[in-house]
PDB file of C-alpha atoms in Angstrom:
ATOM      1  CA  GLN A   1      98.695 228.810 -14.209  1.00  0.00           C
ATOM      2  CA  LYS A   2      97.336 225.247 -13.991  1.00  0.00           C
ATOM      3  CA  GLU A   3      93.916 225.067 -12.498  1.00  0.00           C
ATOM      4  CA  VAL A   4      92.479 222.194 -10.512  1.00  0.00           C
ATOM      5  CA  GLU A   5      88.849 222.270  -9.511  1.00  0.00           C
ATOM      6  CA  GLN A   6      87.110 220.191  -6.863  1.00  0.00           C
ATOM      7  CA  ASN A   7      83.647 220.377  -5.404  1.00  0.00           C
ATOM      8  CA  SER A   8      84.317 221.741  -1.912  1.00  0.00           C
ATOM      9  CA  GLY A   9      81.374 219.812  -0.471  1.00  0.00           C
ATOM     10  CA  PRO A  10      80.735 219.032   2.258  1.00  0.00           C
ATOM     11  CA  LEU A  11      79.987 215.490   1.096  1.00  0.00           C
ATOM     12  CA  SER A  12      78.143 213.229   3.553  1.00  0.00           C
ATOM     13  CA  VAL A  13      77.739 209.522   3.092  1.00  0.00           C
ATOM     14  CA  PRO A  14      76.478 206.783   5.481  1.00  0.00           C
ATOM     15  CA  GLU A  15      78.923 204.241   6.726  1.00  0.00           C
ATOM     16  CA  GLY A  16      79.421 201.374   4.283  1.00  0.00           C
ATOM     17  CA  ALA A  17      78.424 203.484   1.265  1.00  0.00           C
ATOM     18  CA  ILE A  18      80.541 204.523  -1.728  1.00  0.00           C
ATOM     19  CA  ALA A  19      82.009 207.991  -1.571  1.00  0.00           C
ATOM     20  CA  SER A  20      82.797 209.603  -4.943  1.00  0.00           C
ATOM     21  CA  LEU A  21      85.087 212.562  -5.160  1.00  0.00           C
ATOM     22  CA  ASN A  22      85.786 214.367  -8.421  1.00  0.00           C
ATOM     23  CA  CYS A  23      88.457 216.644  -9.724  1.00  0.00           C
ATOM     24  CA  THR A  24      88.848 218.449 -13.074  1.00  0.00           C
ATOM     25  CA  TYR A  25      91.957 220.052 -14.384  1.00  0.00           C
ATOM     26  CA  SER A  26      92.820 222.591 -17.103  1.00  0.00           C
ATOM     27  CA  ASP A  27      96.277 221.559 -18.382  1.00  0.00           C
ATOM     28  CA  ARG A  28      95.864 218.859 -21.054  1.00  0.00           C
ATOM     29  CA  GLY A  29      99.606 218.158 -20.861  1.00  0.00           C
ATOM     30  CA  SER A  30      99.386 216.991 -17.260  1.00  0.00           C
ATOM     31  CA  GLN A  31     100.734 213.458 -16.827  1.00  0.00           C
ATOM     32  CA  SER A  32     100.484 212.711 -13.164  1.00  0.00           C
ATOM     33  CA  PHE A  33      97.579 212.925 -10.765  1.00  0.00           C
ATOM     34  CA  PHE A  34      97.463 212.469  -7.019  1.00  0.00           C
ATOM     35  CA  TRP A  35      95.004 212.138  -4.279  1.00  0.00           C
ATOM     36  CA  TYR A  36      95.870 213.310  -0.735  1.00  0.00           C
ATOM     37  CA  ARG A  37      93.858 213.030   2.437  1.00  0.00           C
ATOM     38  CA  GLN A  38      94.108 215.654   5.159  1.00  0.00           C
ATOM     39  CA  TYR A  39      92.618 215.172   8.587  1.00  0.00           C
ATOM     40  CA  SER A  40      91.666 218.287  10.461  1.00  0.00           C
ATOM     41  CA  GLY A  41      94.779 219.862  11.985  1.00  0.00           C
ATOM     42  CA  LYS A  42      97.138 217.491  10.188  1.00  0.00           C
ATOM     43  CA  SER A  43      99.212 217.714   7.061  1.00  0.00           C
ATOM     44  CA  PRO A  44      98.212 216.041   3.771  1.00  0.00           C
ATOM     45  CA  GLU A  45      99.181 212.445   3.198  1.00  0.00           C
ATOM     46  CA  LEU A  46      99.292 210.690  -0.135  1.00  0.00           C
ATOM     47  CA  ILE A  47      96.628 208.105  -0.791  1.00  0.00           C
ATOM     48  CA  MET A  48      97.021 207.246  -4.459  1.00  0.00           C
ATOM     49  CA  PHE A  49      98.576 208.387  -7.699  1.00  0.00           C
ATOM     50  CA  ILE A  50      97.607 207.550 -11.218  1.00  0.00           C
ATOM     51  CA  TYR A  51      99.236 208.182 -14.600  1.00  0.00           C
ATOM     52  CA  SER A  52      97.354 206.160 -17.147  1.00  0.00           C
ATOM     53  CA  ASN A  53      93.755 206.374 -18.335  1.00  0.00           C
ATOM     54  CA  GLY A  54      91.472 203.948 -16.559  1.00  0.00           C
ATOM     55  CA  ASP A  55      91.111 202.720 -13.068  1.00  0.00           C
ATOM     56  CA  LYS A  56      93.666 201.998 -10.381  1.00  0.00           C
ATOM     57  CA  GLU A  57      92.641 200.161  -7.285  1.00  0.00           C
ATOM     58  CA  ASP A  58      94.279 199.999  -3.886  1.00  0.00           C
ATOM     59  CA  GLY A  59      92.261 198.368  -1.139  1.00  0.00           C
ATOM     60  CA  ARG A  60      89.024 200.301  -0.724  1.00  0.00           C
ATOM     61  CA  PHE A  61      90.262 203.130  -2.883  1.00  0.00           C
ATOM     62  CA  THR A  62      89.909 203.423  -6.642  1.00  0.00           C
ATOM     63  CA  ALA A  63      91.304 206.264  -8.729  1.00  0.00           C
ATOM     64  CA  GLN A  64      89.804 206.836 -12.137  1.00  0.00           C
ATOM     65  CA  LEU A  65      91.493 208.963 -14.824  1.00  0.00           C
ATOM     66  CA  ASN A  66      90.012 210.219 -18.053  1.00  0.00           C
ATOM     67  CA  LYS A  67      92.439 212.456 -19.814  1.00  0.00           C
ATOM     68  CA  ALA A  68      90.144 213.186 -22.786  1.00  0.00           C
ATOM     69  CA  SER A  69      87.608 214.695 -20.366  1.00  0.00           C
ATOM     70  CA  GLN A  70      90.269 216.009 -18.040  1.00  0.00           C
ATOM     71  CA  TYR A  71      88.941 214.609 -14.867  1.00  0.00           C
ATOM     72  CA  VAL A  72      90.173 212.258 -12.140  1.00  0.00           C
ATOM     73  CA  SER A  73      88.063 210.810  -9.506  1.00  0.00           C
ATOM     74  CA  LEU A  74      88.437 208.906  -6.256  1.00  0.00           C
ATOM     75  CA  LEU A  75      86.000 206.249  -5.134  1.00  0.00           C
ATOM     76  CA  ILE A  76      86.064 205.060  -1.540  1.00  0.00           C
ATOM     77  CA  ARG A  77      84.192 201.769  -1.062  1.00  0.00           C
ATOM     78  CA  ASP A  78      82.727 200.639   2.293  1.00  0.00           C
ATOM     79  CA  SER A  79      83.250 204.126   3.676  1.00  0.00           C
ATOM     80  CA  GLN A  80      84.244 204.234   7.320  1.00  0.00           C
ATOM     81  CA  PRO A  81      83.992 207.124   9.848  1.00  0.00           C
ATOM     82  CA  SER A  82      87.806 207.197   9.831  1.00  0.00           C
ATOM     83  CA  ASP A  83      87.641 208.296   6.192  1.00  0.00           C
ATOM     84  CA  SER A  84      86.143 211.584   7.276  1.00  0.00           C
ATOM     85  CA  ALA A  85      88.614 214.134   6.112  1.00  0.00           C
ATOM     86  CA  THR A  86      89.357 216.612   3.340  1.00  0.00           C
ATOM     87  CA  TYR A  87      90.525 215.069   0.086  1.00  0.00           C
ATOM     88  CA  LEU A  88      92.869 217.049  -2.079  1.00  0.00           C
ATOM     89  CA  CYS A  89      93.477 216.479  -5.778  1.00  0.00           C
ATOM     90  CA  ALA A  90      96.856 217.439  -7.178  1.00  0.00           C
ATOM     91  CA  VAL A  91      98.100 217.563 -10.750  1.00  0.00           C
ATOM     92  CA  GLY A  92     101.435 217.519 -12.449  1.00  0.00           C
ATOM     93  CA  ASN A  93     105.012 217.927 -11.261  1.00  0.00           C
ATOM     94  CA  GLN A  94     104.374 221.287  -9.620  1.00  0.00           C
ATOM     95  CA  PHE A  95     101.596 219.893  -7.565  1.00  0.00           C
ATOM     96  CA  TYR A  96      98.838 222.364  -8.109  1.00  0.00           C
ATOM     97  CA  PHE A  97      96.089 221.417  -5.698  1.00  0.00           C
ATOM     98  CA  GLY A  98      92.387 221.759  -5.738  1.00  0.00           C
ATOM     99  CA  THR A  99      90.825 223.366  -2.672  1.00  0.00           C
ATOM    100  CA  GLY A 100      89.717 219.964  -1.475  1.00  0.00           C
ATOM    101  CA  THR A 101      86.434 218.165  -0.789  1.00  0.00           C
ATOM    102  CA  SER A 102      85.352 217.687   2.772  1.00  0.00           C
ATOM    103  CA  LEU A 103      83.982 214.166   3.346  1.00  0.00           C
ATOM    104  CA  THR A 104      81.956 213.147   6.408  1.00  0.00           C
ATOM    105  CA  VAL A 105      81.088 209.430   6.868  1.00  0.00           C
ATOM    106  CA  ILE A 106      78.037 209.097   9.152  1.00  0.00           C
ATOM    107  CA  PRO A 107      78.023 206.059  11.430  1.00  0.00           C
TER     108      PRO A 107
ATOM    109  CA  LYS B   1     113.211 206.549   8.752  1.00  0.00           C
ATOM    110  CA  ALA B   2     112.385 210.014  10.159  1.00  0.00           C
ATOM    111  CA  GLY B   3     109.725 212.023   8.421  1.00  0.00           C
ATOM    112  CA  VAL B   4     109.868 215.629   7.285  1.00  0.00           C
ATOM    113  CA  THR B   5     110.420 218.026  10.151  1.00  0.00           C
ATOM    114  CA  GLN B   6     109.550 221.696  10.362  1.00  0.00           C
ATOM    115  CA  THR B   7     110.527 224.280  12.914  1.00  0.00           C
ATOM    116  CA  PRO B   8     109.076 226.163  14.594  1.00  0.00           C
ATOM    117  CA  ARG B   9     105.609 224.626  14.816  1.00  0.00           C
ATOM    118  CA  TYR B  10     103.938 227.851  15.898  1.00  0.00           C
ATOM    119  CA  LEU B  11     104.973 231.437  15.439  1.00  0.00           C
ATOM    120  CA  ILE B  12     103.371 234.801  16.219  1.00  0.00           C
ATOM    121  CA  LYS B  13     104.776 237.909  14.538  1.00  0.00           C
ATOM    122  CA  THR B  14     103.842 241.499  14.077  1.00  0.00           C
ATOM    123  CA  ARG B  15     103.141 243.203  10.825  1.00  0.00           C
ATOM    124  CA  GLY B  16     106.247 244.510   9.164  1.00  0.00           C
ATOM    125  CA  GLN B  17     108.518 241.934  10.734  1.00  0.00           C
ATOM    126  CA  GLN B  18     110.273 239.127   8.919  1.00  0.00           C
ATOM    127  CA  VAL B  19     110.261 235.396   9.612  1.00  0.00           C
ATOM    128  CA  THR B  20     112.328 232.393   8.685  1.00  0.00           C
ATOM    129  CA  LEU B  21     110.903 228.890   8.673  1.00  0.00           C
ATOM    130  CA  SER B  22     112.955 225.734   8.436  1.00  0.00           C
ATOM    131  CA  CYS B  23     112.338 222.350   6.837  1.00  0.00           C
ATOM    132  CA  SER B  24     114.425 219.156   7.056  1.00  0.00           C
ATOM    133  CA  PRO B  25     113.439 216.643   4.410  1.00  0.00           C
ATOM    134  CA  ILE B  26     113.400 212.878   4.668  1.00  0.00           C
ATOM    135  CA  SER B  27     116.883 211.485   4.444  1.00  0.00           C
ATOM    136  CA  GLY B  28     117.862 210.959   0.774  1.00  0.00           C
ATOM    137  CA  HIS B  29     115.239 213.328  -0.542  1.00  0.00           C
ATOM    138  CA  ARG B  30     116.681 216.127  -2.597  1.00  0.00           C
ATOM    139  CA  SER B  31     113.607 218.142  -3.491  1.00  0.00           C
ATOM    140  CA  VAL B  32     111.829 220.408  -1.081  1.00  0.00           C
ATOM    141  CA  SER B  33     108.680 222.304  -1.896  1.00  0.00           C
ATOM    142  CA  TRP B  34     106.849 224.911   0.119  1.00  0.00           C
ATOM    143  CA  TYR B  35     103.171 225.590   0.295  1.00  0.00           C
ATOM    144  CA  GLN B  36     100.868 228.063   1.990  1.00  0.00           C
ATOM    145  CA  GLN B  37      97.539 226.801   3.237  1.00  0.00           C
ATOM    146  CA  THR B  38      94.672 229.037   4.198  1.00  0.00           C
ATOM    147  CA  PRO B  39      90.947 228.221   4.581  1.00  0.00           C
ATOM    148  CA  GLY B  40      89.946 230.465   1.687  1.00  0.00           C
ATOM    149  CA  GLN B  41      92.710 229.675  -0.818  1.00  0.00           C
ATOM    150  CA  GLY B  42      93.520 226.111  -0.036  1.00  0.00           C
ATOM    151  CA  LEU B  43      97.002 224.755  -0.630  1.00  0.00           C
ATOM    152  CA  GLN B  44      99.119 227.094  -2.766  1.00  0.00           C
ATOM    153  CA  PHE B  45     102.482 226.275  -4.215  1.00  0.00           C
ATOM    154  CA  LEU B  46     105.226 228.755  -3.255  1.00  0.00           C
ATOM    155  CA  PHE B  47     108.448 227.256  -4.707  1.00  0.00           C
ATOM    156  CA  GLU B  48     110.464 224.128  -5.102  1.00  0.00           C
ATOM    157  CA  TYR B  49     114.173 223.625  -4.490  1.00  0.00           C
ATOM    158  CA  PHE B  50     116.297 220.809  -5.852  1.00  0.00           C
ATOM    159  CA  SER B  51     120.058 220.538  -5.296  1.00  0.00           C
ATOM    160  CA  GLU B  52     120.289 224.019  -3.802  1.00  0.00           C
ATOM    161  CA  THR B  53     118.580 225.612  -6.819  1.00  0.00           C
ATOM    162  CA  GLN B  54     115.106 227.056  -7.081  1.00  0.00           C
ATOM    163  CA  ARG B  55     113.591 225.056  -9.935  1.00  0.00           C
ATOM    164  CA  ASN B  56     109.944 226.048  -9.789  1.00  0.00           C
ATOM    165  CA  LYS B  57     108.053 229.063  -8.445  1.00  0.00           C
ATOM    166  CA  GLY B  58     104.472 229.821  -7.794  1.00  0.00           C
ATOM    167  CA  ASN B  59     102.642 233.147  -7.970  1.00  0.00           C
ATOM    168  CA  PHE B  60     103.759 234.817  -4.747  1.00  0.00           C
ATOM    169  CA  PRO B  61     105.362 238.205  -4.344  1.00  0.00           C
ATOM    170  CA  GLY B  62     109.085 238.653  -3.843  1.00  0.00           C
ATOM    171  CA  ARG B  63     108.609 239.002  -0.113  1.00  0.00           C
ATOM    172  CA  PHE B  64     108.574 235.228  -0.103  1.00  0.00           C
ATOM    173  CA  SER B  65     111.940 233.716  -0.670  1.00  0.00           C
ATOM    174  CA  GLY B  66     113.769 230.519   0.145  1.00  0.00           C
ATOM    175  CA  ARG B  67     116.936 228.618  -0.089  1.00  0.00           C
ATOM    176  CA  GLN B  68     118.277 225.128   0.155  1.00  0.00           C
ATOM    177  CA  PHE B  69     121.498 223.985   1.710  1.00  0.00           C
ATOM    178  CA  SER B  70     123.878 221.246   0.564  1.00  0.00           C
ATOM    179  CA  ASN B  71     122.277 218.794   3.014  1.00  0.00           C
ATOM    180  CA  SER B  72     118.887 219.475   1.420  1.00  0.00           C
ATOM    181  CA  ARG B  73     117.574 221.344   4.417  1.00  0.00           C
ATOM    182  CA  SER B  74     115.531 224.317   3.307  1.00  0.00           C
ATOM    183  CA  GLU B  75     114.507 227.657   4.760  1.00  0.00           C
ATOM    184  CA  MET B  76     111.728 229.953   3.743  1.00  0.00           C
ATOM    185  CA  ASN B  77     111.761 233.694   4.549  1.00  0.00           C
ATOM    186  CA  VAL B  78     108.930 236.115   4.457  1.00  0.00           C
ATOM    187  CA  SER B  79     109.813 239.813   4.803  1.00  0.00           C
ATOM    188  CA  THR B  80     107.573 242.677   5.700  1.00  0.00           C
ATOM    189  CA  LEU B  81     104.855 240.497   7.066  1.00  0.00           C
ATOM    190  CA  GLU B  82     101.233 241.337   6.301  1.00  0.00           C
ATOM    191  CA  LEU B  83      98.086 240.182   8.093  1.00  0.00           C
ATOM    192  CA  GLY B  84      97.224 238.046   5.047  1.00  0.00           C
ATOM    193  CA  ASP B  85     100.368 236.030   5.524  1.00  0.00           C
ATOM    194  CA  SER B  86      98.775 234.286   8.528  1.00  0.00           C
ATOM    195  CA  ALA B  87      98.579 230.682   7.317  1.00  0.00           C
ATOM    196  CA  LEU B  88      99.858 227.176   7.746  1.00  0.00           C
ATOM    197  CA  TYR B  89     103.122 226.819   5.882  1.00  0.00           C
ATOM    198  CA  LEU B  90     103.875 223.318   4.763  1.00  0.00           C
ATOM    199  CA  CYS B  91     106.972 221.875   3.309  1.00  0.00           C
ATOM    200  CA  ALA B  92     107.184 218.579   1.427  1.00  0.00           C
ATOM    201  CA  SER B  93     110.075 216.486   0.277  1.00  0.00           C
ATOM    202  CA  SER B  94     110.442 214.112  -2.626  1.00  0.00           C
ATOM    203  CA  ILE B  95     113.017 211.528  -3.573  1.00  0.00           C
ATOM    204  CA  ASN B  96     112.596 211.538  -7.346  1.00  0.00           C
ATOM    205  CA  PRO B  97     111.171 214.629  -8.830  1.00  0.00           C
ATOM    206  CA  THR B  98     110.612 213.769 -12.467  1.00  0.00           C
ATOM    207  CA  ASP B  99     107.786 214.736 -14.792  1.00  0.00           C
ATOM    208  CA  TRP B 100     106.048 211.464 -14.045  1.00  0.00           C
ATOM    209  CA  ALA B 101     106.563 210.728 -10.398  1.00  0.00           C
ATOM    210  CA  TYR B 102     106.323 213.449  -7.869  1.00  0.00           C
ATOM    211  CA  GLU B 103     105.126 211.776  -4.698  1.00  0.00           C
ATOM    212  CA  GLN B 104     105.636 214.196  -1.897  1.00  0.00           C
ATOM    213  CA  TYR B 105     105.731 213.730   1.837  1.00  0.00           C
ATOM    214  CA  PHE B 106     104.545 216.629   3.944  1.00  0.00           C
ATOM    215  CA  GLY B 107     105.843 217.915   7.246  1.00  0.00           C
ATOM    216  CA  PRO B 108     103.583 218.901  10.128  1.00  0.00           C
ATOM    217  CA  GLY B 109     103.629 222.541   9.109  1.00  0.00           C
ATOM    218  CA  THR B 110     104.391 225.840  10.772  1.00  0.00           C
ATOM    219  CA  ARG B 111     101.397 227.840  11.886  1.00  0.00           C
ATOM    220  CA  LEU B 112     102.212 231.562  11.426  1.00  0.00           C
ATOM    221  CA  THR B 113     100.003 234.189  12.931  1.00  0.00           C
ATOM    222  CA  VAL B 114     100.615 237.840  12.043  1.00  0.00           C
ATOM    223  CA  THR B 115      99.064 240.499  14.338  1.00  0.00           C
TER     224      THR B 115
END
């Protein structure tokens, strides 16, 4: 059973700040890593995926992967109230998900 | 292009009954996965179907089963319902399920309540 761990939060940041979300995983053989955002009452939607060590940037979002330490993180720059949601980390081709981190961006 | 659709959106059943949920993937997507989401357990993988075959399975009892049709539409069945089966059931479809790329697109879910 692959395990994916996330800090459930809640995480609160002021508008305009950087939000940092972290995820650790147990299976060293995992090759693909995904971040999903889920608004309350909605289904998850893919934000980013990353396969290689290092950083991957997409607009205000940056995914960071460190396979040696078995963690993947998501940075949200210039956080907006519309970023308030639960962020889910998923690993591998069977999509084992963490329980999610609830983020609130305070105006 | 239409997204993933799930029917019904809401369902209320009694303990001991069985239920069938339906999922229609995005056109061209051949993989359909099913998940159970509860506040306490988060999003848990049930099973994945590809080309009418169950390819991957999570750790759920045999009361949970599924199938996929030739048009990639999938159904999930839960027999002998228990109160703990109350959850949001999500299906997700994927166009290219390889070991490297497994981007999934989720449907709106079916909210099942067992009384």
